[in-house]
Structures are given as structure tokens and as C-alpha cells.
Amino acid sequence: MEAKVDLEWDDAHVVPEVIHPELDFLFRKMIEVTLAKVNPKPGEMILDIGCGRGTDGIALAKKGAEVVGLEASHVMITHAKDTISKNGASMTVTHGVGEHLPFRPGTFDKIMCKGSLDHFLDPAAAIGQMSQAIKPDGLVIIAIANFESLGFKLGKTIYRIMKAFGYRTNGERMIWDIPEDHTFKFDYFNLKRMVSAHLEVKQASGVSLLFGVPWWGSFLARCPKRVSNGILSICDWIARPLPAISDVVVLTCRPKT
């Protein structure tokens, strides 16, 4: 059966009921690093592909940028418009998919695609579209979860050892398994290879480390907040120049000359 875009996708299931310190840190740091790479300037035209509820786009708009959010889900567009209204922000949201951007070539100074590329039916086509929509001197910033991170590799290894000693689950999805609403399993190497076919990768950065290691979150939750934040900050510092093992990969790209 041919895959179709989920026009009613909702992010209500994305955030778990219990958020341990390492996941909270990961979410916050991913936003912080990605937006810092975008580095919006007043008057810049910025496209946020897969804008979701619009929170990142609003942050860019508050810096003076002219932000357009692109979203495939009608449900998320409703959420985004509600968020924009509540924040009194100036941001446009339009319906569309990354594989067929409804914009003229060279429209945007910067394009951001954070946490959504692995939901697209054809990620490579979406990257190709980004390379067309960006201005010749513009930047494209792509941030995505790394499913071959050190944390996931350690987690899978520990799980295999536990299974050898008789440990069994109830069939639930493991954290390193691809969610049902994902279409592609990205890691640093296949992401860079796919992006490099259309754009020049100017910089690759890692965000966070060790998410997915069994009991890591429980351990941090038992630590004083100051201690857990310190540990997570050190791990993030280690991860920044090592995107191949980090929890999240952030690529800063420019058009090929």
C-alpha cells in the first residue's frame, strides 16, 4: 500500500507522561542549539519546515525575522495558529509538505527543519526542495534524532545481555526502535550523505549524550538538580564536536557553488 501524508497527525503522544532530567535537557538543548545556528536577523525571510505548534518559529519572529511555517497536518496548523495568537507573534503558517515546497526558488535567507525530516515520505526530495528555496548565500539548518547514538548503542547492548539472562519485556517499543510515525531511520552518516547530495555541509554539531542508556534517567532524577544539570552539561559539551555519537545531529548547510 502506498504511504500517504498523515494530514491529521497530532503531537499529543510525543511527550511522555514522565519526563526524566535527561529528556527535558535534550528537548531544551536541541531547541537552543538549533535556533542559535539559525541566528535570525531582523528582516530575514526564514522558513520553518514541519513547524508543528509554531513555538520555534515564534522565537525566530521575536528576533525580527519574517517567518513562514510549513506544516502538513491540519491539526498542527490549528495548534500553531492558536499558539501564535496567544503569543501575539507575527508568523505565517501555510499548509504543505517538504517534498513540494510552494515557494519560488531563492525565496528564503534561512531554512530550518528541526525534528521533522524523519517523518517525511521522501526526505531526500525534501532536502532537494530546500536547496532550491534557499537564497545563494543562505543557510539551511537541519536537526534530527540520531538513532545510532552512543546512548542507543549502549542501551541495545545492555538489553541483549539482560535478555541472555532471561529478562523479557511485554512487547513494548524500545526507545531505540523507530516510532510508527517515522518513515526513516537517521544517523549522522546517512543524514550527512543525503544532505551532501544537494547542499554543502558547513558544520555538524552534536547535542546531548547517553539518552537511551537504561536507568540513566532514573539515576539523574535521584540526583540534586544542580548535580544532574552539571552532568548533563558536561555530556552535552562532549557531544558537541562528536555528532556521530550524540543524541541529536544538527547540520548547518549552504547551497553548493
XYZ file of C-alpha atoms in Angstrom:
257
model
C 0.000 0.000 0.000
C 1.355 3.419 -0.940
C 2.316 5.572 2.031
C 0.364 8.780 2.482
C 0.922 12.003 4.366
C -0.882 11.997 7.718
C -2.956 15.159 7.463
C -4.340 14.652 10.976
C -1.053 13.991 12.778
C -1.008 15.326 16.340
C 1.979 15.669 18.652
C -0.045 14.897 21.785
C 1.581 11.440 22.005
C 5.161 12.640 21.501
C 5.979 13.829 25.011
C 5.809 11.023 27.622
C 3.850 11.403 30.850
C 7.035 11.196 32.931
C 9.952 13.308 31.730
C 13.273 12.496 33.383
C 16.012 15.154 33.535
C 17.932 13.825 30.515
C 14.912 14.089 28.189
C 13.978 17.539 29.442
C 17.591 18.631 28.906
C 17.648 17.075 25.432
C 14.485 18.876 24.322
C 15.695 22.232 25.655
C 19.228 21.924 24.310
C 18.042 20.802 20.869
C 15.932 23.952 20.623
C 18.720 26.153 21.971
C 21.427 24.856 19.636
C 19.219 24.772 16.541
C 17.920 28.311 16.996
C 21.453 29.532 17.710
C 22.580 28.045 14.391
C 19.710 29.783 12.610
C 20.742 33.036 14.320
C 17.846 35.115 12.955
C 18.396 38.705 11.918
C 15.738 41.422 11.584
C 14.072 41.313 8.192
C 15.368 37.891 7.188
C 12.936 35.535 5.475
C 13.015 32.218 7.345
C 11.136 29.025 6.509
C 10.361 26.568 9.319
C 9.583 23.213 7.667
C 7.436 20.963 9.836
C 6.730 23.871 12.157
C 4.411 21.930 14.474
C 2.882 24.188 17.094
C 4.963 27.117 15.883
C 6.942 27.666 19.079
C 10.336 27.706 17.337
C 9.070 29.963 14.579
C 7.675 32.373 17.150
C 11.079 32.548 18.835
C 12.647 33.443 15.485
C 9.936 36.009 14.720
C 10.535 37.720 18.061
C 14.080 38.403 16.853
C 12.652 40.392 13.955
C 12.673 37.737 11.238
C 9.799 37.223 8.816
C 8.893 33.602 9.494
C 6.826 31.229 7.388
C 5.869 27.921 8.969
C 5.106 24.970 6.700
C 3.033 22.126 8.142
C 1.353 19.094 6.570
C -1.076 18.341 9.410
C -4.280 20.342 9.620
C -4.394 19.529 13.340
C -0.950 21.008 13.930
C -1.780 24.077 11.846
C -4.710 24.719 14.186
C -2.380 24.311 17.175
C 0.169 26.644 15.578
C -2.338 29.395 14.846
C -3.581 29.157 18.422
C -0.025 29.412 19.770
C 0.763 32.372 17.524
C -2.420 34.151 18.610
C -1.679 33.623 22.298
C 1.878 34.940 21.887
C 0.909 37.934 19.795
C 3.591 36.944 17.307
C 3.864 37.791 13.621
C 4.279 34.471 11.820
C 2.584 32.970 8.784
C 1.588 29.296 8.707
C 0.808 27.542 5.451
C -0.238 24.016 4.553
C 2.213 21.938 2.546
C 4.821 19.191 2.541
C 8.585 19.415 2.409
C 8.782 17.357 -0.771
C 6.840 20.018 -2.708
C 7.629 23.455 -1.304
C 5.106 26.025 -2.577
C 7.683 28.808 -2.904
C 9.738 30.348 -5.679
C 13.442 29.451 -5.922
C 15.709 31.624 -3.791
C 12.923 32.916 -1.543
C 14.455 32.396 1.896
C 17.542 33.639 3.708
C 17.403 30.649 6.031
C 15.521 27.375 6.229
C 15.093 25.366 9.419
C 13.910 21.770 9.593
C 14.009 20.612 13.213
C 12.852 17.174 14.311
C 10.633 16.532 11.308
C 12.733 15.201 8.416
C 12.312 11.594 9.570
C 8.524 11.974 9.266
C 8.646 12.830 5.548
C 7.719 10.298 2.872
C 10.772 11.301 0.820
C 13.403 13.082 2.942
C 15.883 13.304 0.057
C 13.322 15.085 -2.121
C 12.595 17.499 0.741
C 16.290 18.354 1.048
C 16.399 18.906 -2.700
C 13.494 21.329 -2.363
C 15.308 23.181 0.416
C 18.333 23.612 -1.847
C 16.067 25.338 -4.377
C 14.118 27.549 -1.976
C 17.203 28.943 -0.223
C 19.000 32.055 -1.459
C 22.509 31.572 -2.936
C 24.086 32.991 0.231
C 21.553 31.459 2.634
C 21.776 28.749 5.281
C 19.813 25.540 5.812
C 19.762 24.103 9.339
C 18.602 20.516 9.836
C 18.272 18.926 13.290
C 17.262 15.301 13.764
C 17.461 12.440 16.257
C 20.455 10.124 15.857
C 19.279 6.511 16.042
C 22.871 5.238 16.079
C 23.878 7.363 19.063
C 26.206 6.109 21.773
C 23.273 6.024 24.187
C 21.174 3.841 21.896
C 24.096 1.528 21.120
C 24.837 1.076 24.818
C 21.147 0.576 25.520
C 20.831 -2.146 22.889
C 23.967 -3.883 24.153
C 22.786 -3.860 27.766
C 19.355 -5.092 26.677
C 20.880 -8.016 24.767
C 22.870 -9.001 27.852
C 19.750 -8.766 30.017
C 17.812 -10.945 27.557
C 20.567 -13.551 27.738
C 19.887 -13.753 31.472
C 16.151 -14.187 30.975
C 14.865 -10.603 31.051
C 11.711 -10.140 28.984
C 9.584 -7.147 28.044
C 5.847 -7.083 27.379
C 6.470 -6.361 23.719
C 6.557 -2.590 24.125
C 8.625 -0.496 21.747
C 12.138 0.142 22.957
C 13.369 3.720 22.957
C 15.844 2.995 20.143
C 13.176 1.493 17.879
C 11.757 3.703 15.143
C 8.329 5.112 16.109
C 5.379 4.196 13.900
C 5.005 7.758 12.627
C 8.623 7.887 11.410
C 9.474 6.986 7.831
C 13.256 6.938 8.029
C 15.981 5.968 10.497
C 18.598 8.694 10.520
C 22.090 8.644 11.927
C 24.912 11.119 11.429
C 26.423 9.360 8.436
C 23.327 8.691 6.343
C 21.981 12.175 7.120
C 25.206 13.837 6.004
C 25.336 11.656 2.889
C 21.738 12.507 1.951
C 22.182 16.217 2.606
C 25.518 16.394 0.761
C 23.811 15.333 -2.467
C 22.037 18.709 -2.514
C 23.814 21.069 -0.116
C 27.290 21.730 1.228
C 27.557 20.785 4.899
C 29.296 23.716 6.542
C 29.211 22.420 10.121
C 27.980 19.346 12.002
C 27.186 19.587 15.703
C 26.105 17.054 18.290
C 23.570 17.689 21.041
C 23.352 15.705 24.284
C 24.813 12.304 25.081
C 23.736 8.978 26.618
C 19.965 9.303 26.184
C 18.647 5.751 25.927
C 21.033 4.135 28.400
C 18.961 2.037 30.850
C 18.472 3.672 34.263
C 20.327 6.818 33.171
C 17.232 8.975 33.570
C 16.277 7.357 36.877
C 19.777 7.964 38.217
C 19.704 11.631 37.215
C 16.222 12.048 38.704
C 17.602 10.938 42.079
C 20.432 13.451 41.948
C 20.062 17.034 43.172
C 19.037 19.207 40.232
C 22.320 21.109 40.325
C 24.250 17.851 40.056
C 22.131 16.368 37.254
C 22.331 19.615 35.273
C 26.087 19.634 35.704
C 26.423 16.047 34.496
C 24.163 16.659 31.510
C 26.009 19.858 30.591
C 29.336 18.012 30.592
C 27.871 15.268 28.403
C 26.494 17.891 26.032
C 29.899 19.599 25.872
C 31.477 16.266 24.924
C 28.777 15.654 22.305
C 29.056 18.998 20.509
C 32.090 18.092 18.312
C 31.048 14.414 18.080
C 27.742 14.286 16.159
C 28.272 10.639 15.183
C 27.651 9.541 18.792
C 25.402 12.351 20.031
C 21.662 12.069 20.698
C 20.787 14.748 18.133
C 22.614 15.856 14.992
C 22.454 19.469 13.799
C 23.767 20.258 10.317
C 24.398 23.798 9.121
C 24.421 23.833 5.324
C 24.714 26.226 2.426
C 23.913 25.969 -1.272
C 26.514 24.328 -3.468
C 28.519 26.758 -5.568
